[in-house]
Coordinates of C-alpha atoms and ligand atoms in Angstrom, one line a residue:
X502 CA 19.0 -40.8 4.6
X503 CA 16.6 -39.2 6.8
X504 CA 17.4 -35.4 7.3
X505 CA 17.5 -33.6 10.5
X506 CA 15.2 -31.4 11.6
X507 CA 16.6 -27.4 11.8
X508 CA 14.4 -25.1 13.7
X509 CA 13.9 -21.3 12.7
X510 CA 13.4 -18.9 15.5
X511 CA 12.5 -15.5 14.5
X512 CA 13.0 -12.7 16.7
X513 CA 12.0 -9.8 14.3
X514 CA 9.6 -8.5 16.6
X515 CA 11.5 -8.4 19.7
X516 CA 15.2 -8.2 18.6
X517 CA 14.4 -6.3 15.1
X518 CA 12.1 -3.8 17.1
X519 CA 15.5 -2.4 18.8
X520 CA 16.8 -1.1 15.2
X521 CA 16.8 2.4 15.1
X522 CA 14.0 4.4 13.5
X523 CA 11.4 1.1 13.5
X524 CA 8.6 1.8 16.1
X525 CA 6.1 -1.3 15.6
X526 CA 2.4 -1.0 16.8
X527 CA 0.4 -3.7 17.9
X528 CA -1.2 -3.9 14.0
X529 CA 2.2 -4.0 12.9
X530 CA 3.6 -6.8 15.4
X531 CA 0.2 -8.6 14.0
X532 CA 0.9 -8.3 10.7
X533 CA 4.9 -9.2 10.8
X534 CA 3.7 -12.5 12.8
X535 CA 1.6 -13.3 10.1
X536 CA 4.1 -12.6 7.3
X537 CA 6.4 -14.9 9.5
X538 CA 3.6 -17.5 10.3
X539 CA 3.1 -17.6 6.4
X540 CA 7.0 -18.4 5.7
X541 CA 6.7 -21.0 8.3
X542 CA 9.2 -20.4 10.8
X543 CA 9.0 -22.1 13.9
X544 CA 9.3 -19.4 16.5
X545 CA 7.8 -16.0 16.7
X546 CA 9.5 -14.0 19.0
X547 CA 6.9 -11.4 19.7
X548 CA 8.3 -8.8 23.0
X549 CA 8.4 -8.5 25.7
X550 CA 5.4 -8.5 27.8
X551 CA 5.4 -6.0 30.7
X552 CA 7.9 -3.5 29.3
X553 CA 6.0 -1.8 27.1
X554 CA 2.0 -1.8 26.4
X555 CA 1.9 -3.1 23.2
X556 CA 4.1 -6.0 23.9
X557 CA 2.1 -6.3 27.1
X558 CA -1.0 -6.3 24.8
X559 CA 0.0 -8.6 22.1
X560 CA 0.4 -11.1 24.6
X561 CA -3.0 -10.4 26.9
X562 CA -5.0 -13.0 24.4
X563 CA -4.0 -16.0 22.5
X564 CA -2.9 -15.4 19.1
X565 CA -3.4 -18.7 16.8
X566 CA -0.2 -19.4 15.0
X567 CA 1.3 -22.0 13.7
X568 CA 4.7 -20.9 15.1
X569 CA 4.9 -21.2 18.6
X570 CA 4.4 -17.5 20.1
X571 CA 7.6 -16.5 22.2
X572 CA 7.7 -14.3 25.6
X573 CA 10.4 -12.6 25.8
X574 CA 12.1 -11.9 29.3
X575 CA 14.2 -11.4 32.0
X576 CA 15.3 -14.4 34.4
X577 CA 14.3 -13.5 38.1
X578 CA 16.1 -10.8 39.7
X579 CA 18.9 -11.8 42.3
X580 CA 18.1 -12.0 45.7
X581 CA 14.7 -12.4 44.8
X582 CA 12.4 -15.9 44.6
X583 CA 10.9 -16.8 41.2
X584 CA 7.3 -16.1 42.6
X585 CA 8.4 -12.7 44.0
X586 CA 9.4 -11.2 40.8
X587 CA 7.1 -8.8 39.6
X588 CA 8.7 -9.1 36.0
X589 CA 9.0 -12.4 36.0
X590 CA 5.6 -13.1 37.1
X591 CA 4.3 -11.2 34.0
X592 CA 6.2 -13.2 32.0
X593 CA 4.7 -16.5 33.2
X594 CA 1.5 -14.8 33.2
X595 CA 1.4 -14.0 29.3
X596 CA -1.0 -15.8 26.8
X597 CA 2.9 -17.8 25.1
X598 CA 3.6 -21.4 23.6
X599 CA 7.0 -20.6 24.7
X600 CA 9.4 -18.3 27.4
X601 CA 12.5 -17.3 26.2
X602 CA 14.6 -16.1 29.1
X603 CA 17.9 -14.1 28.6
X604 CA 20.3 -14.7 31.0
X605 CA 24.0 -13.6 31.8
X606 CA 27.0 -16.1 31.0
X607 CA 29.9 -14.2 31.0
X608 CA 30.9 -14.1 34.4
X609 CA 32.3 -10.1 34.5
X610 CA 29.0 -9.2 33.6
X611 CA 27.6 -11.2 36.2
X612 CA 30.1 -9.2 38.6
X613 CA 29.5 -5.6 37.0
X614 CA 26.1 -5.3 35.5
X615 CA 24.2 -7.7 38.1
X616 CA 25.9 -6.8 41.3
X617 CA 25.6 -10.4 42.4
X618 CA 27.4 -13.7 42.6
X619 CA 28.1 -16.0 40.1
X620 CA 26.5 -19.3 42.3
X621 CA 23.5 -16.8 42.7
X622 CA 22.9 -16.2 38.6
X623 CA 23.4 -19.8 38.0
X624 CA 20.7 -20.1 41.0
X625 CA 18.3 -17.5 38.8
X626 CA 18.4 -19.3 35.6
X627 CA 17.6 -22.9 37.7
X628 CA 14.2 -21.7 39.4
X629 CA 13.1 -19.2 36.5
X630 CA 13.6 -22.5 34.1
X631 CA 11.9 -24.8 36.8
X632 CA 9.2 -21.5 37.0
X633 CA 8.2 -21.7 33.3
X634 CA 7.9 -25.4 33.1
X635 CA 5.6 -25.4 35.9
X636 CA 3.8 -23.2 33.7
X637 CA 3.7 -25.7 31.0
X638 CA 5.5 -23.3 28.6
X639 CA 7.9 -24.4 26.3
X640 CA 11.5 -22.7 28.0
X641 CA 14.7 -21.5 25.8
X642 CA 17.8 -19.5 27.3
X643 CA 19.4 -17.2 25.5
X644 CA 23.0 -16.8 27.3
X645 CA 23.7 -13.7 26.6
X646 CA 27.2 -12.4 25.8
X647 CA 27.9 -16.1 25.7
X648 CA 31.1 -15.7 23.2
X649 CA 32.9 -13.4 25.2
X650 CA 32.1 -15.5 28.5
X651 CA 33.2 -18.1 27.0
X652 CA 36.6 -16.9 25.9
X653 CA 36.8 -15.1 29.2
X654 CA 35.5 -18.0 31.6
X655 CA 34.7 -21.1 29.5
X656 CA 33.8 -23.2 33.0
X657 CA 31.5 -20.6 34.1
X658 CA 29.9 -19.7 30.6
X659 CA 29.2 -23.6 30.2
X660 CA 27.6 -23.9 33.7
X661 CA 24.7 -21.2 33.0
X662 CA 23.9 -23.2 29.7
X663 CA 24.3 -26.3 31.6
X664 CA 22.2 -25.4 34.5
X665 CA 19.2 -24.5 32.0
X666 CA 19.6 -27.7 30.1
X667 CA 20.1 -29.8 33.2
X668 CA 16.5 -28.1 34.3
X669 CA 15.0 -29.7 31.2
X670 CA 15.0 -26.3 28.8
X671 CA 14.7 -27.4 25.5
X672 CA 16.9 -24.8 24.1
X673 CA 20.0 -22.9 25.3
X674 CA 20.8 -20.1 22.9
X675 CA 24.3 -18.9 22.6
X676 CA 24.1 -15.5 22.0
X677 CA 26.9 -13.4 20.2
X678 CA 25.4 -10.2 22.0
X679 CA 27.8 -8.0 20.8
X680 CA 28.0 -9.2 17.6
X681 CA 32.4 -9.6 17.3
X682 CA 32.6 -13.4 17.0
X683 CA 34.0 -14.6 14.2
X684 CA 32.9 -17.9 11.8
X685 CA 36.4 -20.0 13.2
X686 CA 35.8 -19.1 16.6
X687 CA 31.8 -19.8 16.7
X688 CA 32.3 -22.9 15.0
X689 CA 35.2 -23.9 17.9
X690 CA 33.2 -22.9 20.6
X691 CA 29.5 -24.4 19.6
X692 CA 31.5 -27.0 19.3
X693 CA 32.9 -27.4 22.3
X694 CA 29.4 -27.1 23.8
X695 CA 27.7 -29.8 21.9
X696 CA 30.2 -32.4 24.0
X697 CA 28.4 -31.3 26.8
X698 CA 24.7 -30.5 25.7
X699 CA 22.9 -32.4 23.0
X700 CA 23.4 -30.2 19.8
X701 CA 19.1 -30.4 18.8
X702 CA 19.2 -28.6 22.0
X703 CA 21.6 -26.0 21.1
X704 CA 21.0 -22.6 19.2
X705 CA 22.7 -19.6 17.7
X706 CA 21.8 -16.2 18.2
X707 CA 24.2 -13.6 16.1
X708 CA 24.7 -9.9 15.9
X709 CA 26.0 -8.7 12.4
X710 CA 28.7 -6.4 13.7
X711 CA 31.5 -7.9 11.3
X712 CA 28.6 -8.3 8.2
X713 CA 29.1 -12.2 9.5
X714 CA 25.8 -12.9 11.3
X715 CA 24.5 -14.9 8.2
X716 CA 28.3 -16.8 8.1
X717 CA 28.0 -17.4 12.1
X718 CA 24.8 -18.8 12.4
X719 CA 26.1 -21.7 9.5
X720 CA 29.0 -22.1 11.4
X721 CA 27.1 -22.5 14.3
X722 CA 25.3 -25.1 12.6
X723 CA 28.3 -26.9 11.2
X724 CA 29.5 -27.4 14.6
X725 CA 26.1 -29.2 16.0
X726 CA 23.4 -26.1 16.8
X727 CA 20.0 -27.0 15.3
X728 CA 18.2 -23.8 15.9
X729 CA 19.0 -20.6 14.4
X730 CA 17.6 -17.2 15.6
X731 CA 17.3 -14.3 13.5
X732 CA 15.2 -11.4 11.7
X733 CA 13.4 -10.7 8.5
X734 CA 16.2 -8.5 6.0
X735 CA 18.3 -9.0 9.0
X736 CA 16.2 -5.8 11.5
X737 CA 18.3 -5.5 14.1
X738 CA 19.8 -2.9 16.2
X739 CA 23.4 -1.6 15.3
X740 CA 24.2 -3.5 12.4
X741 CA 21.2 -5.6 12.6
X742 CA 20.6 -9.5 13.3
X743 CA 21.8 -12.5 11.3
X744 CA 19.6 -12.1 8.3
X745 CA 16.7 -15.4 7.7
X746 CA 15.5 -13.9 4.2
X747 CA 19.6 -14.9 3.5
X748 CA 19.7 -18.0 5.5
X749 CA 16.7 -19.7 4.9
X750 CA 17.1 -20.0 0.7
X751 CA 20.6 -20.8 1.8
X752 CA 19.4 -23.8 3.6
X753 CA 16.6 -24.8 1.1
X754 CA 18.7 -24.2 -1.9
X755 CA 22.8 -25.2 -1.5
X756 CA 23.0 -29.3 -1.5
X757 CA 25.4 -28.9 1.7
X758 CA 22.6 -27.8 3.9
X759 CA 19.4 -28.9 1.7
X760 CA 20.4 -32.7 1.6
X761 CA 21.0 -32.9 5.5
X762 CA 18.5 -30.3 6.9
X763 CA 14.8 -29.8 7.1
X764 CA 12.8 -26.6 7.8
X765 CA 9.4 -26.1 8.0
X766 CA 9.5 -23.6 5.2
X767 CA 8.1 -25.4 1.8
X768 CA 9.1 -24.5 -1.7
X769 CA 5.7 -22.2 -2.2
X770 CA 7.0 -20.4 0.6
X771 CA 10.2 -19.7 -0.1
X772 CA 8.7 -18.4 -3.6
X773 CA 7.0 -15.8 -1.8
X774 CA 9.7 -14.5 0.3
X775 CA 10.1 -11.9 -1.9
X776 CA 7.1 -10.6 -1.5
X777 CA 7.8 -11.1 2.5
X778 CA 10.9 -9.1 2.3
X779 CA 9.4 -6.7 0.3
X780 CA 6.1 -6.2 2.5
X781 CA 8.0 -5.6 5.3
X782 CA 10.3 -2.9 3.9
X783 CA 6.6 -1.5 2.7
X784 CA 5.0 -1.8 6.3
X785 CA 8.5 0.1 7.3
X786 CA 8.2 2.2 4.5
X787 CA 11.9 2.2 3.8
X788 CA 13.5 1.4 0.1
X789 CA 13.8 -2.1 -0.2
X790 CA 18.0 -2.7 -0.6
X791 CA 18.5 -3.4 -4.3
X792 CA 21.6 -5.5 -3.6
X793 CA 20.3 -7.9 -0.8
X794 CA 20.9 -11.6 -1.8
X795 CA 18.1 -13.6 -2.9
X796 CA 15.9 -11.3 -2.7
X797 CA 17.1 -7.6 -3.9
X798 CA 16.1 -6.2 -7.3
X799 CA 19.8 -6.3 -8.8
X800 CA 20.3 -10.0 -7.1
X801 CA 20.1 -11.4 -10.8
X802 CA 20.4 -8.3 -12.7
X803 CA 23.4 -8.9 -15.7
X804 CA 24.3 -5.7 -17.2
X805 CA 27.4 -6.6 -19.5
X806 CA 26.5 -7.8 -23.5
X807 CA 28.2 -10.8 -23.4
X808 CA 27.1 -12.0 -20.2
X809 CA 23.6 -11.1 -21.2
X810 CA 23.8 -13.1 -24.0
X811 CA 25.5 -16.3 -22.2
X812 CA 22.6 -15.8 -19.6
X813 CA 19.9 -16.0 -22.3
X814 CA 21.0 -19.2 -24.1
X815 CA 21.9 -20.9 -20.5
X816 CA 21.3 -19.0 -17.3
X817 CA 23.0 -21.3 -15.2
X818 CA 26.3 -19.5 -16.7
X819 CA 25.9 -17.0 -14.7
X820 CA 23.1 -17.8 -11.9
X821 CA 23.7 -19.7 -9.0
X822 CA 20.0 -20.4 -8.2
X823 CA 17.0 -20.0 -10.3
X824 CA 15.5 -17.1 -9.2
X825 CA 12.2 -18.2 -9.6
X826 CA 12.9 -20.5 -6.8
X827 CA 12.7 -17.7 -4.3
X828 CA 10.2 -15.4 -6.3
X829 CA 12.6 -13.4 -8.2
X830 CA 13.1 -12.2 -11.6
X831 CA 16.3 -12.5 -14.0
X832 CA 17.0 -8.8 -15.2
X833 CA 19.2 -7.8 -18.1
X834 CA 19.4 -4.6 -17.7
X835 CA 20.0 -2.4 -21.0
X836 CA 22.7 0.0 -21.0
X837 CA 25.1 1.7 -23.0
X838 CA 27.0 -1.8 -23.0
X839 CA 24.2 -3.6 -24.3
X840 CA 24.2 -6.1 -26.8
X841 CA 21.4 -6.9 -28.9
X842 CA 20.3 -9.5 -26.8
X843 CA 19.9 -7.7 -23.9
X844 CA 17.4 -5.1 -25.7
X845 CA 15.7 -8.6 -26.8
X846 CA 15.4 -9.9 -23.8
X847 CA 14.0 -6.7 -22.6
X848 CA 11.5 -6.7 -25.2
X849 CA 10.6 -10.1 -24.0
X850 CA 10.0 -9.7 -20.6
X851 CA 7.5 -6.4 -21.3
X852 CA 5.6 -9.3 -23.6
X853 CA 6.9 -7.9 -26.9
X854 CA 8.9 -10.2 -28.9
X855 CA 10.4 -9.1 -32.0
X856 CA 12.8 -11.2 -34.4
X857 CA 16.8 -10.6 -33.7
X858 CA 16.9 -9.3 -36.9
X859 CA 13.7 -7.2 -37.7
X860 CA 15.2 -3.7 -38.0
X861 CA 13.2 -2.1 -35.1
X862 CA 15.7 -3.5 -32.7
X863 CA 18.4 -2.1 -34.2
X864 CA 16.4 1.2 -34.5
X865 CA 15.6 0.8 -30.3
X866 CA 19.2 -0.5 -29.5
X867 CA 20.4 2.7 -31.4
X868 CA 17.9 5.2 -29.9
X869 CA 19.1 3.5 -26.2
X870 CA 22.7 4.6 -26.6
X871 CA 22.1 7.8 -28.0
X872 CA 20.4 9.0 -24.8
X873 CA 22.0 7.1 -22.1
X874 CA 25.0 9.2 -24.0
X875 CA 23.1 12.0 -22.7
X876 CA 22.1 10.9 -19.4
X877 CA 19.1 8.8 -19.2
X878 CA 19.2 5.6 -17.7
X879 CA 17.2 2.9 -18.6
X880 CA 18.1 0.0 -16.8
X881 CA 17.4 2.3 -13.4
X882 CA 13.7 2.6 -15.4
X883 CA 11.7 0.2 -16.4
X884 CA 9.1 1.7 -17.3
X885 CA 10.2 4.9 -19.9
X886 CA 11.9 2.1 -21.6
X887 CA 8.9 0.1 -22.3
X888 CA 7.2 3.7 -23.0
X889 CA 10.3 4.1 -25.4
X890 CA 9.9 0.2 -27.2
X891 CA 6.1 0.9 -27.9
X892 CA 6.0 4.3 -28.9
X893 CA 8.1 3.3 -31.7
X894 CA 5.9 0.0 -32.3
X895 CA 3.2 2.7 -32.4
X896 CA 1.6 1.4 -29.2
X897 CA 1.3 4.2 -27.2
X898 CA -1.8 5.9 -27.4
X899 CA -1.8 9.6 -27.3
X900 CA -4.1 10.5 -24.2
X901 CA -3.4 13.6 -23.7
X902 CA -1.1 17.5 -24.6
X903 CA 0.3 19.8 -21.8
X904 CA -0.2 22.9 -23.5
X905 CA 2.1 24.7 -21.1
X906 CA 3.0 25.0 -17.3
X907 CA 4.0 27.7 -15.2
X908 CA 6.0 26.9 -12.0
X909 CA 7.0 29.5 -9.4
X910 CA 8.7 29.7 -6.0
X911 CA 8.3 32.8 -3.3
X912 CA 9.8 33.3 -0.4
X913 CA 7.5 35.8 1.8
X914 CA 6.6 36.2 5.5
X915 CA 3.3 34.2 7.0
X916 CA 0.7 35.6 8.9
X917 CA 3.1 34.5 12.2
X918 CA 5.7 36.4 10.6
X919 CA 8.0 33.5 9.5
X920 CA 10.0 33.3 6.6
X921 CA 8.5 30.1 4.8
X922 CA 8.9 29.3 0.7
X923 CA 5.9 28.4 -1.3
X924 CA 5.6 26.5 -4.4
X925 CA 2.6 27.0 -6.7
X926 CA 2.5 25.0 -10.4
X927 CA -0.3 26.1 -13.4
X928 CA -0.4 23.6 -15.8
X929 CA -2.7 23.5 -18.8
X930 CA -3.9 20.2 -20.6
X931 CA -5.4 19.2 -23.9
X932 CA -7.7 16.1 -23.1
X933 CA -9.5 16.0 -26.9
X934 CA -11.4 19.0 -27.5
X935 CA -11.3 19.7 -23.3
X936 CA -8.4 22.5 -22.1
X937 CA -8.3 21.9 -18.1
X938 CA -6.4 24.0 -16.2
X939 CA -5.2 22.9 -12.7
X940 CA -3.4 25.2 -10.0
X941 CA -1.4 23.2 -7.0
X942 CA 0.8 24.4 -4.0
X943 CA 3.1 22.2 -3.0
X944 CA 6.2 21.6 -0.8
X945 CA 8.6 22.1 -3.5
X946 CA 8.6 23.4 -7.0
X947 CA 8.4 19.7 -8.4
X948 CA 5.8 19.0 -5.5
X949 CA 3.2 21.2 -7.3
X950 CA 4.1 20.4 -10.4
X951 CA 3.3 16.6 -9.8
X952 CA -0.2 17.9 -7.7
X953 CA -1.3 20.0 -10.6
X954 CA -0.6 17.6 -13.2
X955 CA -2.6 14.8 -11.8
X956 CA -5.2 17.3 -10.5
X957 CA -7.2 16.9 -13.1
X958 CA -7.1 15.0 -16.3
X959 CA -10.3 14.7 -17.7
X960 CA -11.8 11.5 -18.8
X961 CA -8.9 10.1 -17.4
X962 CA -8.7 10.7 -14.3
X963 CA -9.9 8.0 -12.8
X964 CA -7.4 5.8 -14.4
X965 CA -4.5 7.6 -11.6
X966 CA -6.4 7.7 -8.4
X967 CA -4.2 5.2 -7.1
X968 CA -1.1 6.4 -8.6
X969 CA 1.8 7.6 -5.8
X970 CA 5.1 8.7 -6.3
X971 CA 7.2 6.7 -4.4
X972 CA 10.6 8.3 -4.6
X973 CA 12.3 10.7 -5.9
X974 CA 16.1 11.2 -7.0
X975 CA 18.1 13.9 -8.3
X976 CA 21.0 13.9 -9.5
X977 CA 24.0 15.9 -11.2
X978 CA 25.5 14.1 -14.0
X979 CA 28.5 16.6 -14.7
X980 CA 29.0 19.7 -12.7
X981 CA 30.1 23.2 -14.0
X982 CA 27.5 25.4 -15.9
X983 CA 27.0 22.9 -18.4
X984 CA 25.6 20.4 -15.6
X985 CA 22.6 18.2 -16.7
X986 CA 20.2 16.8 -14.2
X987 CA 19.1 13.3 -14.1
X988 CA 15.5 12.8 -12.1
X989 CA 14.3 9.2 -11.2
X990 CA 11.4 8.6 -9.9
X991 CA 9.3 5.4 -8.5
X992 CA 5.7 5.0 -8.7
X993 CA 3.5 2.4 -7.7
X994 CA -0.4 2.3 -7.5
X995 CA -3.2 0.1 -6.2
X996 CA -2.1 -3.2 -7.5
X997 CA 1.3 -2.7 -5.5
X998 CA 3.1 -2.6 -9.2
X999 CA 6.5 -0.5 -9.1
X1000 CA 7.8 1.7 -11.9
X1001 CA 10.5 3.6 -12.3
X1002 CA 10.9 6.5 -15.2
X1003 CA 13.5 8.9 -16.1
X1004 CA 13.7 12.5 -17.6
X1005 CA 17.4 14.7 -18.4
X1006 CA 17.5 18.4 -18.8
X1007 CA 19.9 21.0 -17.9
X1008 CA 16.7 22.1 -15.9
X1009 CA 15.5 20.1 -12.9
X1010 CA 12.0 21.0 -13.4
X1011 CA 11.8 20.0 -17.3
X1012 CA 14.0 17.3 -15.8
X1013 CA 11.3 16.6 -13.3
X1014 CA 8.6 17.0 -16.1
X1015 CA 9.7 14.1 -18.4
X1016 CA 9.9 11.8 -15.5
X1017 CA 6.7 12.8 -14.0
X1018 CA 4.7 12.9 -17.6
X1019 CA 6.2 9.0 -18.5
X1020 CA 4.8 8.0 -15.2
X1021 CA 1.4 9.2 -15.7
X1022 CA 1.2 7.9 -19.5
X1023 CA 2.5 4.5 -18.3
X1024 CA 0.0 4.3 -15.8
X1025 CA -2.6 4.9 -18.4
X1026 CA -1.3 2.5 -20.6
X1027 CA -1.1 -0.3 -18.2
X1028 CA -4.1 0.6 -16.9
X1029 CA -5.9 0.3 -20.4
X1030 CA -7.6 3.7 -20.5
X1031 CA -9.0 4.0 -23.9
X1032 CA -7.0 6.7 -26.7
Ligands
LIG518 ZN1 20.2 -10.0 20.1

């Protein structure tokens, strides 16, 4: 059986620009579009041309896509003719493959917000449709508020989708603007519209205010829609958009939609969506979310033994996709729960593999929940366990001695006469025969620490040029006087590799050290500088 044809429409640019804290420039918008463009959405929603000078920018010259490049835009203004509109006429005007036009449908708005008549809105959407066409642009309407219209006013709400359909629109968008719908109620009212416009003419646009945008948009589909709007790791202001790094390996992987549906996302791209999600939390410079489906770190982590095991003989026991399908990794994480497979499996993915029985896993397994008993946590660190596995395969080369560090904090007055807190850090390494000694100021004690350890190390300094520490995390693992401090930290360097490591003290700057000192040594390691 032939499958139908779905259509992505991706509004991360427009839409996802209005979450708070994102501020895109026009490198960035170019960048996202090509991430998108990559993935093979349809649609690239890319602003709003007119409203602000970048959007107005990104659309003064063609930008070759695959996806059809979006305007984004107002419908003409009441009382006003389509080729008297100022806005409008900026909208027509930009370099687009396609007009989206946002429009009211629930009739109270119409009343309250517009100030006009509800004959004279369905009059807007008519000529601003007609408008665009004459244009030769491709013309969607997103109906805005469309849920609550409809529950408020379904005769009204129907007549502004009709009246864009009836003017030859390809899409009419039912927007859940406020993002409250839920999946039993989009599903009933979707439906109710595809009696009346063809459903491969019908999209969904949803708000995650109930955590239900990803749910709705299905619905939506279920009931007849064939396009689906959203954003990449679901950007989106509030509590974001209906997330497509969740739908589309939804619709590409699950035999309900897969057997019925088409996209224009192929398997090599949903293997790299991973990497998409990823860049774009790295272009944000946020944390990637650990937890996200699909896609998140932990999304096929198994932490207990006997899952762990069941995983490793047959990972469909516990998997619902192969994570390889969307460029993923299994994880087993080792902790104080761990089995010996897990530590095997462990060993396996670092590229050592040792016999279930050869004594140095029981020797690693043992070391493992000794100090996760005192606070370390390896399956939040990758990387000091692998530092742990070799050292005691004798792998780990020994580049280098801190002799000793000196780290002090003073609060004094500036030359302005403010109060202000200085960090300065001494530390002195043994590089062979070499003693260096670096001195570092830095924001915080473990600030200039971290400077004056990777100040200067010798021969091998340039083996951590492109090391960076990319977070930092502190925390308190029992409180009283006898408190110990657990520090995690995340690294990465110039071949975009993560790491984590992990160091426990009762003091935040030894603590601090450990961390800092496995992070370096790893880098060294996997960066084959010579013993
Ligand atoms: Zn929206």
């Amino acid at each position: 059986m032939a499958r139908e044809r779905l259509y992505l429409f991706d509004t991360t640019l427009r839409d996802g620009a209005q979450t708070n804290g994102v501020d895109f420039t026009l490198a960035d918008k170019l960048a996202i579009a090509g991430m998108l463009d990559e993935l093979g959405v349809d649609y690239v929603e890319a602003g709003y041309p007119g409203a602000n000078p970048i959007d107005t920018s990104f659309f003064s010259e063609r930008r070759p896509m695959h996806a059809r490049v979006t305007a984004f835009g107002m419908t003409r203004r009441p009382g006003r003719s389509a080729s008297n509109d100022p806005g409008l006429v900026a909208l027509l005007d930009a370099q687009a493959d396609a007009i989206c036009f946002v429009a009211k449908s629930w009739d109270y708005h119409v009343r309250i917000a517009l100030e006009t008549t509800e004959e004279e809105n369905l009059a807007s959407i008519r000529d601003s449709v007609r408008a665009a066409k004459a244009k030769g642009r491709e013309v969607l309407l997103d109906c805005e508020h469309f849920f609550d219209g409809y529950k408020a006013n379904p005769a009204y709400a129907l007549a502004c989708a009709k009246a864009a359909y009836d003017e030859g629109a390809r899409w009419v968008v039912l927007c859940d603007t406020n993002g409250g719908a839920l999946p039993h109620e989009v599903e009933d009212v979707v439906g109710e519209v595809c009696k009346v416009i063809p459903g491969d003419r019908v999209g969904i646009h949803a708000h995650n205010d109930t955590e239900q945008a990803v749910a709705n948009s299905f619905a939506a589909i279920r009931a007849g829609a064939r396009q689906i709007q959203g954003t990449l790791n679901g950007l989106g202001e509030r509590c974001g958009n209906a997330n497509l790094v969740s739908i589309i390996p939804t619709l590409k992987l699950k035999p309900e939609y897969a057997d019925k549906f088409e996209i224009n996302v192929s398997d090599a791209a949903l293997g790299r969506i991973v990497r998409i999600s990823h860049g774009l939390d790295e272009l944000l410079n946020r944390a990637s979310d650990r937890h996200a489906p699909y896609v998140g770190e932990s999304a096929f982590a198994t932490k207990a033994g006997i899952h762990a095991s069941a995983i490793v003989k047959e990972p469909k026991t516990y998997e619902h996709i192969a994570p390889e399908r969307v460029g993923n990794k299994r994880k087993l994480l080792v902790s104080d729960q761990a089995g010996r497979s897990n530590v095997l499996a462990e060993l396996e993915r670092i590229g050592l593999s040792l016999d279930k029985d050869d004594p140095r896993v029981t020797r690693l397994l043992d070391e493992v929940k000794e100090r996760e008993a005192i606070g370390y946590a390896y399956e939040a660190a990758d990387a000091s366990f692998e530092l742990l596995a070799r050292r005691m395969l004798g792998q780990v080369p020994h580049y280098f001695d801190v002799e000793k560090f000196d780290v002090n904090v003073e609060q004094r007055n500036n030359a302005k006469g403010e109060r202000v807190t200085v960090s300065q850090a001494v530390v002195k390494i043994k590089v062979g025969d070499e003693e260096l000694i670096s001195v570092a100021e830095g924001i915080g004690p473990v600030n200039a620490l971290d400077l004056a350890l990777r100040k200067d190390l010798g021969k091998y300094q340039s083996f951590i040029t492109g090391l960076t520490l990319t977070d930092y995390r502190v925390r308190i693992l029992n409180g009283g006087t006898q408190a110990v401090t657990r520090v995690l930290i995340e690294s990465t360097d110039e071949t975009g590799e993560h790491w984590r490591t992990v160091g426990v003290s009762a003091n935040i700057i030894d603590a601090s050290f450990q961390a800092l000192m496995d992070s370096i040594v790893y880098k060294l390691m996997k960066s084959g500088a010579p013993a």
